[in-house]
Each structure stands twice: as structure tokens, then as C-alpha cells.
mmCIF file of N, CA and C in Angstrom:
data_model
loop_
_atom_site.group_PDB
_atom_site.id
_atom_site.type_symbol
_atom_site.label_atom_id
_atom_site.label_comp_id
_atom_site.label_asym_id
_atom_site.label_seq_id
_atom_site.Cartn_x
_atom_site.Cartn_y
_atom_site.Cartn_z
ATOM 1 N N GLN A 35 -13.327 43.193 -54.422
ATOM 2 C CA GLN A 35 -12.910 44.228 -53.542
ATOM 3 C C GLN A 35 -13.195 43.639 -52.072
ATOM 4 N N VAL A 36 -12.090 44.047 -51.266
ATOM 5 C CA VAL A 36 -12.009 43.679 -49.932
ATOM 6 C C VAL A 36 -12.249 44.827 -48.984
ATOM 7 N N HIS A 37 -13.290 44.664 -47.953
ATOM 8 C CA HIS A 37 -13.373 45.662 -47.085
ATOM 9 C C HIS A 37 -12.573 45.078 -45.883
ATOM 10 N N VAL A 38 -11.921 46.193 -45.205
ATOM 11 C CA VAL A 38 -10.958 45.818 -44.084
ATOM 12 C C VAL A 38 -11.578 46.923 -42.872
ATOM 13 N N ALA A 39 -11.721 46.228 -41.895
ATOM 14 C CA ALA A 39 -12.117 47.003 -40.712
ATOM 15 C C ALA A 39 -11.390 46.631 -39.330
ATOM 16 N N GLU A 40 -10.879 47.668 -38.602
ATOM 17 C CA GLU A 40 -10.286 47.480 -37.436
ATOM 18 C C GLU A 40 -11.145 47.870 -36.415
ATOM 19 N N SER A 41 -10.937 47.249 -35.146
ATOM 20 C CA SER A 41 -11.529 47.610 -33.919
ATOM 21 C C SER A 41 -10.719 47.125 -32.648
ATOM 22 N N GLY A 42 -11.223 47.619 -31.410
ATOM 23 C CA GLY A 42 -10.383 47.215 -30.339
ATOM 24 C C GLY A 42 -9.573 48.370 -29.791
ATOM 25 N N GLY A 43 -9.409 49.480 -30.445
ATOM 26 C CA GLY A 43 -8.565 50.498 -29.897
ATOM 27 C C GLY A 43 -9.287 51.100 -28.821
ATOM 28 N N GLY A 44 -8.473 51.983 -27.872
ATOM 29 C CA GLY A 44 -9.115 52.740 -26.952
ATOM 30 C C GLY A 44 -7.981 53.392 -26.181
ATOM 31 N N LEU A 45 -8.321 53.759 -24.683
ATOM 32 C CA LEU A 45 -7.520 54.296 -23.935
ATOM 33 C C LEU A 45 -7.143 53.440 -22.844
ATOM 34 N N VAL A 46 -5.875 53.274 -22.721
ATOM 35 C CA VAL A 46 -5.301 52.225 -21.898
ATOM 36 C C VAL A 46 -4.235 52.725 -20.944
ATOM 37 N N GLN A 47 -3.894 52.280 -19.724
ATOM 38 C CA GLN A 47 -2.775 52.901 -18.932
ATOM 39 C C GLN A 47 -1.594 52.156 -19.276
ATOM 40 N N PRO A 48 -0.511 52.803 -19.047
ATOM 41 C CA PRO A 48 0.768 52.091 -19.355
ATOM 42 C C PRO A 48 0.808 50.864 -18.395
ATOM 43 N N GLY A 49 1.360 49.774 -19.204
ATOM 44 C CA GLY A 49 1.512 48.542 -18.564
ATOM 45 C C GLY A 49 0.320 47.643 -18.929
ATOM 46 N N GLY A 50 -0.722 48.340 -19.285
ATOM 47 C CA GLY A 50 -1.964 47.523 -19.642
ATOM 48 C C GLY A 50 -1.910 46.832 -20.937
ATOM 49 N N SER A 51 -3.017 46.123 -21.238
ATOM 50 C CA SER A 51 -3.145 45.394 -22.490
ATOM 51 C C SER A 51 -4.246 45.645 -23.421
ATOM 52 N N LEU A 52 -4.164 45.326 -24.622
ATOM 53 C CA LEU A 52 -5.345 45.832 -25.622
ATOM 54 C C LEU A 52 -5.266 44.787 -26.735
ATOM 55 N N ARG A 53 -6.362 44.258 -27.199
ATOM 56 C CA ARG A 53 -6.292 43.401 -28.317
ATOM 57 C C ARG A 53 -7.153 44.155 -29.390
ATOM 58 N N LEU A 54 -6.314 44.246 -30.446
ATOM 59 C CA LEU A 54 -7.027 44.810 -31.753
ATOM 60 C C LEU A 54 -7.546 43.603 -32.796
ATOM 61 N N SER A 55 -8.401 44.020 -33.389
ATOM 62 C CA SER A 55 -9.020 42.977 -34.409
ATOM 63 C C SER A 55 -9.052 43.564 -35.728
ATOM 64 N N CYS A 56 -8.789 42.923 -36.725
ATOM 65 C CA CYS A 56 -8.673 43.368 -38.125
ATOM 66 C C CYS A 56 -9.685 42.139 -38.877
ATOM 67 N N THR A 57 -10.785 42.643 -39.205
ATOM 68 C CA THR A 57 -11.674 41.731 -40.035
ATOM 69 C C THR A 57 -11.672 42.221 -41.395
ATOM 70 N N TYR A 58 -11.546 41.256 -42.421
ATOM 71 C CA TYR A 58 -11.605 41.478 -43.756
ATOM 72 C C TYR A 58 -12.689 40.695 -44.372
ATOM 73 N N SER A 59 -13.192 41.234 -45.533
ATOM 74 C CA SER A 59 -14.503 40.594 -46.104
ATOM 75 C C SER A 59 -14.456 40.934 -47.493
ATOM 76 N N GLY A 60 -15.198 40.144 -48.279
ATOM 77 C CA GLY A 60 -15.294 40.478 -49.631
ATOM 78 C C GLY A 60 -14.691 39.321 -50.505
ATOM 79 N N THR A 61 -14.406 39.851 -51.726
ATOM 80 C CA THR A 61 -13.856 38.756 -52.705
ATOM 81 C C THR A 61 -12.378 38.916 -52.966
ATOM 82 N N TYR A 62 -11.492 37.984 -52.766
ATOM 83 C CA TYR A 62 -10.153 38.073 -53.015
ATOM 84 C C TYR A 62 -9.525 36.760 -53.510
ATOM 85 N N PHE A 63 -8.481 36.714 -54.180
ATOM 86 C CA PHE A 63 -8.122 35.468 -54.593
ATOM 87 C C PHE A 63 -7.442 34.598 -53.591
ATOM 88 N N ASP A 64 -6.603 35.129 -52.802
ATOM 89 C CA ASP A 64 -5.936 34.489 -51.738
ATOM 90 C C ASP A 64 -5.227 35.363 -50.637
ATOM 91 N N PHE A 65 -5.134 34.794 -49.469
ATOM 92 C CA PHE A 65 -4.537 35.512 -48.475
ATOM 93 C C PHE A 65 -3.080 35.573 -48.605
ATOM 94 N N GLY A 66 -2.458 36.974 -48.661
ATOM 95 C CA GLY A 66 -1.192 37.062 -48.949
ATOM 96 C C GLY A 66 -0.449 37.330 -47.466
ATOM 97 N N ALA A 67 -0.802 38.447 -46.990
ATOM 98 C CA ALA A 67 -0.454 38.643 -45.501
ATOM 99 C C ALA A 67 -1.275 40.022 -44.842
ATOM 100 N N VAL A 68 -1.210 40.089 -43.569
ATOM 101 C CA VAL A 68 -1.848 41.144 -42.855
ATOM 102 C C VAL A 68 -0.684 41.755 -42.142
ATOM 103 N N ALA A 69 -0.819 43.083 -42.086
ATOM 104 C CA ALA A 69 0.253 43.874 -41.331
ATOM 105 C C ALA A 69 -0.562 44.976 -40.688
ATOM 106 N N TRP A 70 -0.097 45.099 -39.371
ATOM 107 C CA TRP A 70 -0.613 46.311 -38.710
ATOM 108 C C TRP A 70 0.379 47.383 -38.616
ATOM 109 N N HIS A 71 -0.099 48.586 -39.089
ATOM 110 C CA HIS A 71 0.798 49.678 -39.110
ATOM 111 C C HIS A 71 0.239 50.774 -38.071
ATOM 112 N N ARG A 72 1.317 51.548 -37.482
ATOM 113 C CA ARG A 72 0.879 52.515 -36.548
ATOM 114 C C ARG A 72 1.359 53.865 -37.200
ATOM 115 N N GLN A 73 0.447 54.842 -36.950
ATOM 116 C CA GLN A 73 0.902 56.220 -37.232
ATOM 117 C C GLN A 73 0.696 57.222 -35.922
ATOM 118 N N ALA A 74 1.821 57.574 -35.448
ATOM 119 C CA ALA A 74 1.678 58.535 -34.389
ATOM 120 C C ALA A 74 1.596 60.025 -34.957
ATOM 121 N N ALA A 75 0.868 60.952 -34.054
ATOM 122 C CA ALA A 75 0.686 62.165 -34.570
ATOM 123 C C ALA A 75 2.022 62.798 -34.992
ATOM 124 N N GLY A 76 2.021 63.343 -36.158
ATOM 125 C CA GLY A 76 3.293 63.912 -36.642
ATOM 126 C C GLY A 76 4.299 62.995 -37.237
ATOM 127 N N LYS A 77 4.052 61.720 -37.173
ATOM 128 C CA LYS A 77 5.028 60.762 -37.588
ATOM 129 C C LYS A 77 4.616 59.892 -38.829
ATOM 130 N N GLU A 78 5.504 59.124 -39.562
ATOM 131 C CA GLU A 78 5.041 58.440 -40.535
ATOM 132 C C GLU A 78 4.515 57.246 -40.118
ATOM 133 N N ARG A 79 3.637 56.623 -41.104
ATOM 134 C CA ARG A 79 3.066 55.277 -40.919
ATOM 135 C C ARG A 79 4.066 54.223 -41.032
ATOM 136 N N TRP A 80 4.036 53.355 -40.157
ATOM 137 C CA TRP A 80 5.030 52.259 -40.231
ATOM 138 C C TRP A 80 4.633 50.949 -39.694
ATOM 139 N N SER A 81 4.978 49.755 -40.407
ATOM 140 C CA SER A 81 4.498 48.519 -40.009
ATOM 141 C C SER A 81 5.072 48.190 -38.577
ATOM 142 N N VAL A 82 4.123 47.688 -37.659
ATOM 143 C CA VAL A 82 4.724 47.088 -36.411
ATOM 144 C C VAL A 82 4.652 45.662 -36.333
ATOM 145 N N ALA A 83 3.677 45.048 -37.094
ATOM 146 C CA ALA A 83 3.691 43.554 -36.903
ATOM 147 C C ALA A 83 2.945 43.015 -38.240
ATOM 148 N N THR A 84 3.586 41.920 -38.777
ATOM 149 C CA THR A 84 3.275 41.384 -39.981
ATOM 150 C C THR A 84 2.920 39.742 -39.743
ATOM 151 N N ILE A 85 1.930 39.199 -40.486
ATOM 152 C CA ILE A 85 1.694 37.759 -40.441
ATOM 153 C C ILE A 85 1.541 37.353 -42.066
ATOM 154 N N THR A 86 2.413 36.522 -42.461
ATOM 155 C CA THR A 86 2.462 36.181 -43.786
ATOM 156 C C THR A 86 1.610 34.996 -44.179
ATOM 157 N N ARG A 87 1.529 34.615 -45.343
ATOM 158 C CA ARG A 87 0.881 33.386 -45.838
ATOM 159 C C ARG A 87 1.258 32.136 -45.086
ATOM 160 N N ASP A 88 2.413 31.844 -44.920
ATOM 161 C CA ASP A 88 2.968 30.773 -44.436
ATOM 162 C C ASP A 88 3.015 30.655 -42.880
ATOM 163 N N GLY A 89 2.621 31.901 -42.164
ATOM 164 C CA GLY A 89 2.293 31.790 -40.867
ATOM 165 C C GLY A 89 3.528 32.645 -40.180
ATOM 166 N N THR A 90 4.519 33.118 -40.731
ATOM 167 C CA THR A 90 5.688 33.698 -40.387
ATOM 168 C C THR A 90 5.297 35.046 -39.795
ATOM 169 N N THR A 91 5.600 35.392 -38.631
ATOM 170 C CA THR A 91 5.359 36.623 -37.930
ATOM 171 C C THR A 91 6.593 37.475 -37.979
ATOM 172 N N ARG A 92 6.523 38.871 -37.998
ATOM 173 C CA ARG A 92 7.605 39.821 -38.167
ATOM 174 C C ARG A 92 7.075 41.072 -37.098
ATOM 175 N N TYR A 93 7.982 41.612 -36.535
ATOM 176 C CA TYR A 93 7.756 42.696 -35.394
ATOM 177 C C TYR A 93 8.952 43.648 -35.688
ATOM 178 N N THR A 94 8.313 45.019 -35.482
ATOM 179 C CA THR A 94 9.352 45.977 -35.394
ATOM 180 C C THR A 94 10.112 45.957 -33.924
ATOM 181 N N GLY A 95 11.334 46.381 -33.900
ATOM 182 C CA GLY A 95 12.048 45.982 -32.759
ATOM 183 C C GLY A 95 11.335 46.564 -31.341
ATOM 184 N N SER A 96 10.730 47.609 -31.573
ATOM 185 C CA SER A 96 10.118 48.330 -30.378
ATOM 186 C C SER A 96 8.846 47.586 -29.580
ATOM 187 N N VAL A 97 8.526 46.585 -30.353
ATOM 188 C CA VAL A 97 7.210 45.965 -29.926
ATOM 189 C C VAL A 97 7.414 44.429 -29.565
ATOM 190 N N LYS A 98 8.613 44.028 -30.125
ATOM 191 C CA LYS A 98 9.039 42.659 -30.073
ATOM 192 C C LYS A 98 8.852 42.199 -28.523
ATOM 193 N N GLY A 99 8.323 41.010 -28.274
ATOM 194 C CA GLY A 99 8.133 40.607 -26.810
ATOM 195 C C GLY A 99 6.929 40.960 -26.171
ATOM 196 N N ARG A 100 6.395 41.875 -26.708
ATOM 197 C CA ARG A 100 5.250 42.582 -26.144
ATOM 198 C C ARG A 100 3.982 42.459 -26.951
ATOM 199 N N PHE A 101 4.026 42.546 -28.259
ATOM 200 C CA PHE A 101 2.937 42.309 -29.215
ATOM 201 C C PHE A 101 2.929 41.098 -29.762
ATOM 202 N N THR A 102 1.805 40.525 -30.231
ATOM 203 C CA THR A 102 1.645 39.252 -30.728
ATOM 204 C C THR A 102 0.471 39.315 -31.876
ATOM 205 N N ILE A 103 0.961 39.020 -33.148
ATOM 206 C CA ILE A 103 0.025 39.061 -34.098
ATOM 207 C C ILE A 103 -0.432 37.479 -34.489
ATOM 208 N N SER A 104 -1.647 37.405 -34.672
ATOM 209 C CA SER A 104 -2.116 35.981 -34.829
ATOM 210 C C SER A 104 -3.365 35.992 -35.758
ATOM 211 N N ARG A 105 -3.751 34.919 -36.258
ATOM 212 C CA ARG A 105 -5.054 34.703 -37.088
ATOM 213 C C ARG A 105 -5.975 33.945 -36.162
ATOM 214 N N GLY A 106 -7.175 34.296 -36.198
ATOM 215 C CA GLY A 106 -8.093 33.631 -35.231
ATOM 216 C C GLY A 106 -8.686 32.571 -35.955
ATOM 217 N N ASN A 107 -9.410 31.811 -35.161
ATOM 218 C CA ASN A 107 -10.088 30.631 -35.643
ATOM 219 C C ASN A 107 -10.978 30.866 -36.784
ATOM 220 N N ALA A 108 -11.438 32.121 -36.949
ATOM 221 C CA ALA A 108 -12.051 32.562 -38.035
ATOM 222 C C ALA A 108 -11.031 32.996 -39.039
ATOM 223 N N THR A 109 -10.907 32.643 -40.147
ATOM 224 C CA THR A 109 -9.609 32.984 -41.024
ATOM 225 C C THR A 109 -9.889 34.427 -41.523
ATOM 226 N N ASN A 110 -10.955 34.986 -41.432
ATOM 227 C CA ASN A 110 -11.124 36.432 -41.874
ATOM 228 C C ASN A 110 -10.760 37.485 -40.802
ATOM 229 N N THR A 111 -10.142 37.007 -39.662
ATOM 230 C CA THR A 111 -9.906 37.895 -38.622
ATOM 231 C C THR A 111 -8.406 37.754 -38.263
ATOM 232 N N VAL A 112 -7.670 38.903 -38.049
ATOM 233 C CA VAL A 112 -6.299 38.850 -37.663
ATOM 234 C C VAL A 112 -6.308 39.773 -36.397
ATOM 235 N N TYR A 113 -5.564 39.340 -35.217
ATOM 236 C CA TYR A 113 -5.616 39.932 -34.091
ATOM 237 C C TYR A 113 -4.172 40.523 -33.851
ATOM 238 N N LEU A 114 -4.128 41.581 -33.154
ATOM 239 C CA LEU A 114 -2.712 42.152 -32.435
ATOM 240 C C LEU A 114 -2.997 42.218 -30.939
ATOM 241 N N GLN A 115 -2.495 41.227 -30.248
ATOM 242 C CA GLN A 115 -2.411 41.417 -28.937
ATOM 243 C C GLN A 115 -1.303 42.390 -28.282
ATOM 244 N N MET A 116 -1.587 43.328 -27.573
ATOM 245 C CA MET A 116 -0.593 44.269 -27.088
ATOM 246 C C MET A 116 -0.539 44.249 -25.820
ATOM 247 N N ASN A 117 0.547 43.792 -24.984
ATOM 248 C CA ASN A 117 0.902 43.808 -23.758
ATOM 249 C C ASN A 117 1.943 44.827 -23.273
ATOM 250 N N SER A 118 1.973 44.994 -22.038
ATOM 251 C CA SER A 118 3.075 45.875 -21.471
ATOM 252 C C SER A 118 2.974 47.143 -22.235
ATOM 253 N N LEU A 119 1.923 47.877 -22.535
ATOM 254 C CA LEU A 119 1.948 49.053 -23.184
ATOM 255 C C LEU A 119 2.602 50.305 -22.716
ATOM 256 N N LYS A 120 3.170 50.976 -23.588
ATOM 257 C CA LYS A 120 3.883 52.104 -23.141
ATOM 258 C C LYS A 120 3.293 53.352 -23.953
ATOM 259 N N PRO A 121 3.726 54.457 -23.459
ATOM 260 C CA PRO A 121 2.994 55.705 -24.052
ATOM 261 C C PRO A 121 3.561 55.869 -25.516
ATOM 262 N N GLU A 122 4.747 55.342 -25.844
ATOM 263 C CA GLU A 122 5.200 55.582 -27.133
ATOM 264 C C GLU A 122 4.412 54.416 -28.167
ATOM 265 N N ASP A 123 3.550 53.589 -27.641
ATOM 266 C CA ASP A 123 2.689 52.824 -28.525
ATOM 267 C C ASP A 123 1.433 53.660 -29.001
ATOM 268 N N THR A 124 1.428 54.813 -28.665
ATOM 269 C CA THR A 124 0.241 55.477 -28.890
ATOM 270 C C THR A 124 0.147 55.971 -30.382
ATOM 271 N N GLY A 125 -0.917 55.814 -31.078
ATOM 272 C CA GLY A 125 -1.136 56.267 -32.344
ATOM 273 C C GLY A 125 -2.392 55.537 -32.984
ATOM 274 N N VAL A 126 -2.559 55.868 -34.300
ATOM 275 C CA VAL A 126 -3.660 55.182 -34.927
ATOM 276 C C VAL A 126 -3.085 53.775 -35.496
ATOM 277 N N TYR A 127 -3.899 52.838 -35.451
ATOM 278 C CA TYR A 127 -3.319 51.543 -35.853
ATOM 279 C C TYR A 127 -4.230 51.085 -37.091
ATOM 280 N N TYR A 128 -3.544 50.902 -38.120
ATOM 281 C CA TYR A 128 -4.267 50.540 -39.389
ATOM 282 C C TYR A 128 -3.917 49.071 -39.658
ATOM 283 N N CYS A 129 -4.876 48.394 -40.276
ATOM 284 C CA CYS A 129 -4.747 46.999 -40.773
ATOM 285 C C CYS A 129 -4.731 47.122 -42.286
ATOM 286 N N ASN A 130 -3.562 46.454 -42.689
ATOM 287 C CA ASN A 130 -3.393 46.327 -44.217
ATOM 288 C C ASN A 130 -3.547 44.908 -44.581
ATOM 289 N N PHE A 131 -4.458 44.549 -45.501
ATOM 290 C CA PHE A 131 -4.617 43.180 -45.923
ATOM 291 C C PHE A 131 -3.991 43.113 -47.331
ATOM 292 N N GLN A 132 -3.183 42.145 -47.538
ATOM 293 C CA GLN A 132 -2.509 42.047 -48.794
ATOM 294 C C GLN A 132 -3.111 40.864 -49.476
ATOM 295 N N GLU A 133 -3.736 41.036 -50.648
ATOM 296 C CA GLU A 133 -4.354 39.877 -51.403
ATOM 297 C C GLU A 133 -3.251 39.507 -52.363
ATOM 298 N N LEU A 134 -2.908 38.179 -52.340
ATOM 299 C CA LEU A 134 -2.100 37.561 -53.163
ATOM 300 C C LEU A 134 -2.998 37.151 -54.505
ATOM 301 N N VAL A 135 -2.638 37.829 -55.564
ATOM 302 C CA VAL A 135 -3.441 37.814 -56.704
ATOM 303 C C VAL A 135 -2.835 36.791 -57.743
ATOM 304 N N ILE A 136 -3.517 36.344 -58.796
ATOM 305 C CA ILE A 136 -3.189 35.171 -59.591
ATOM 306 C C ILE A 136 -1.762 35.148 -60.136
ATOM 307 N N ASN A 137 -1.339 36.359 -60.521
ATOM 308 C CA ASN A 137 -0.123 36.514 -61.158
ATOM 309 C C ASN A 137 1.088 36.693 -60.206
ATOM 310 N N GLY A 138 0.831 36.471 -58.906
ATOM 311 C CA GLY A 138 1.927 36.595 -57.820
ATOM 312 C C GLY A 138 2.110 37.724 -57.020
ATOM 313 N N ALA A 139 1.403 38.771 -57.743
ATOM 314 C CA ALA A 139 1.519 40.154 -57.219
ATOM 315 C C ALA A 139 0.637 40.280 -56.006
ATOM 316 N N TYR A 140 0.751 41.489 -55.359
ATOM 317 C CA TYR A 140 -0.079 41.763 -54.201
ATOM 318 C C TYR A 140 -1.084 42.987 -54.386
ATOM 319 N N ARG A 141 -2.177 42.841 -53.920
ATOM 320 C CA ARG A 141 -2.906 43.979 -53.863
ATOM 321 C C ARG A 141 -3.444 44.421 -52.399
ATOM 322 N N ASP A 142 -3.140 45.674 -52.128
ATOM 323 C CA ASP A 142 -3.420 46.175 -50.734
ATOM 324 C C ASP A 142 -4.775 46.745 -50.448
ATOM 325 N N TYR A 143 -5.385 46.543 -49.335
ATOM 326 C CA TYR A 143 -6.460 47.043 -48.912
ATOM 327 C C TYR A 143 -6.295 47.599 -47.594
ATOM 328 N N TRP A 144 -6.716 48.760 -47.111
ATOM 329 C CA TRP A 144 -6.590 49.369 -45.881
ATOM 330 C C TRP A 144 -7.801 49.566 -45.158
ATOM 331 N N GLY A 145 -7.808 49.420 -43.926
ATOM 332 C CA GLY A 145 -8.819 49.845 -42.958
ATOM 333 C C GLY A 145 -8.652 51.449 -42.659
ATOM 334 N N ARG A 146 -9.730 51.889 -42.051
ATOM 335 C CA ARG A 146 -9.671 53.315 -41.639
ATOM 336 C C ARG A 146 -8.800 53.670 -40.360
ATOM 337 N N GLY A 147 -8.492 52.593 -39.545
ATOM 338 C CA GLY A 147 -7.690 52.666 -38.367
ATOM 339 C C GLY A 147 -8.541 52.737 -37.107
ATOM 340 N N THR A 148 -7.911 52.468 -36.030
ATOM 341 C CA THR A 148 -8.469 52.508 -34.665
ATOM 342 C C THR A 148 -7.414 53.046 -33.728
ATOM 343 N N PRO A 149 -7.848 54.136 -33.121
ATOM 344 C CA PRO A 149 -6.761 54.891 -32.385
ATOM 345 C C PRO A 149 -6.617 54.072 -31.044
ATOM 346 N N VAL A 150 -5.220 54.242 -30.579
ATOM 347 C CA VAL A 150 -4.825 53.682 -29.371
ATOM 348 C C VAL A 150 -4.075 54.741 -28.673
ATOM 349 N N THR A 151 -4.431 55.042 -27.335
ATOM 350 C CA THR A 151 -3.944 56.049 -26.466
ATOM 351 C C THR A 151 -3.429 55.195 -25.123
ATOM 352 N N VAL A 152 -2.107 55.404 -24.935
ATOM 353 C CA VAL A 152 -1.534 54.823 -23.859
ATOM 354 C C VAL A 152 -1.050 56.051 -22.864
ATOM 355 N N SER A 153 -1.837 56.190 -21.819
ATOM 356 C CA SER A 153 -1.702 57.394 -20.952
ATOM 357 C C SER A 153 -2.043 57.140 -19.570
ATOM 358 N N SER A 154 -1.257 57.626 -18.602
ATOM 359 C CA SER A 154 -1.610 57.594 -17.191
ATOM 360 C C SER A 154 -2.608 58.616 -16.822
#
């Protein structure tokens, strides 16, 4: 079982920056991918950034050029650096840890989310 925990959310002014952290711990076969998802009030949850096993990063168009997902020096932590924040970035950010299991399938673990509010 893998425990996933997000941190770093808060209130920030438009144009500001915030760094979210996703820490995962427990027993897993291998690192598959970590994705940051955002859910705004009344909206569906959707992926905004992903880092895969081979280091490939993907971003949704609205955050491209402003957000950076990376793995820290500690391999059990993934960061989401958010710059030039806009009010539309507001929402609860969830970390999704994807375990690559022995048969090539993926098992998902979710954190409880960290809220981000971008407002003047």
C-alpha cells in the first residue's frame, strides 16, 4: 500500500508562485508515473501535469510554460512548481501516484489534495 500526501497549497496573488509537493511512501513494485490533477469548484478533476517513468513530462495547454513538474533529489517526492499563477488555476490539487506492477499494469494511489487559491 502506498500513502500519498500533498502539501504546499495556499492563497497566492495573481502572478505569484507556489510549489506543491507530493510525497509517497510505503511498499510498491516500481515507479510508474506521478500526475498532478486539479479540480475546481463545480468542475471535473483533470490532469494538469505528469511525469512518467522515463522522465517525460506532459502538461495541459493552459499551464504549459508556467508549471514545471519534477522529481526531487529524494526519489519519493515530486514537485509542481507553479509560476505566473492565474485565478483560473484555483482548485484543489491532487497527486496521483501510479505504481507500475509486475504484470505491466498500473495501480493508482491518491492523496487527499491541497487547495490552491489564486486571488487578489
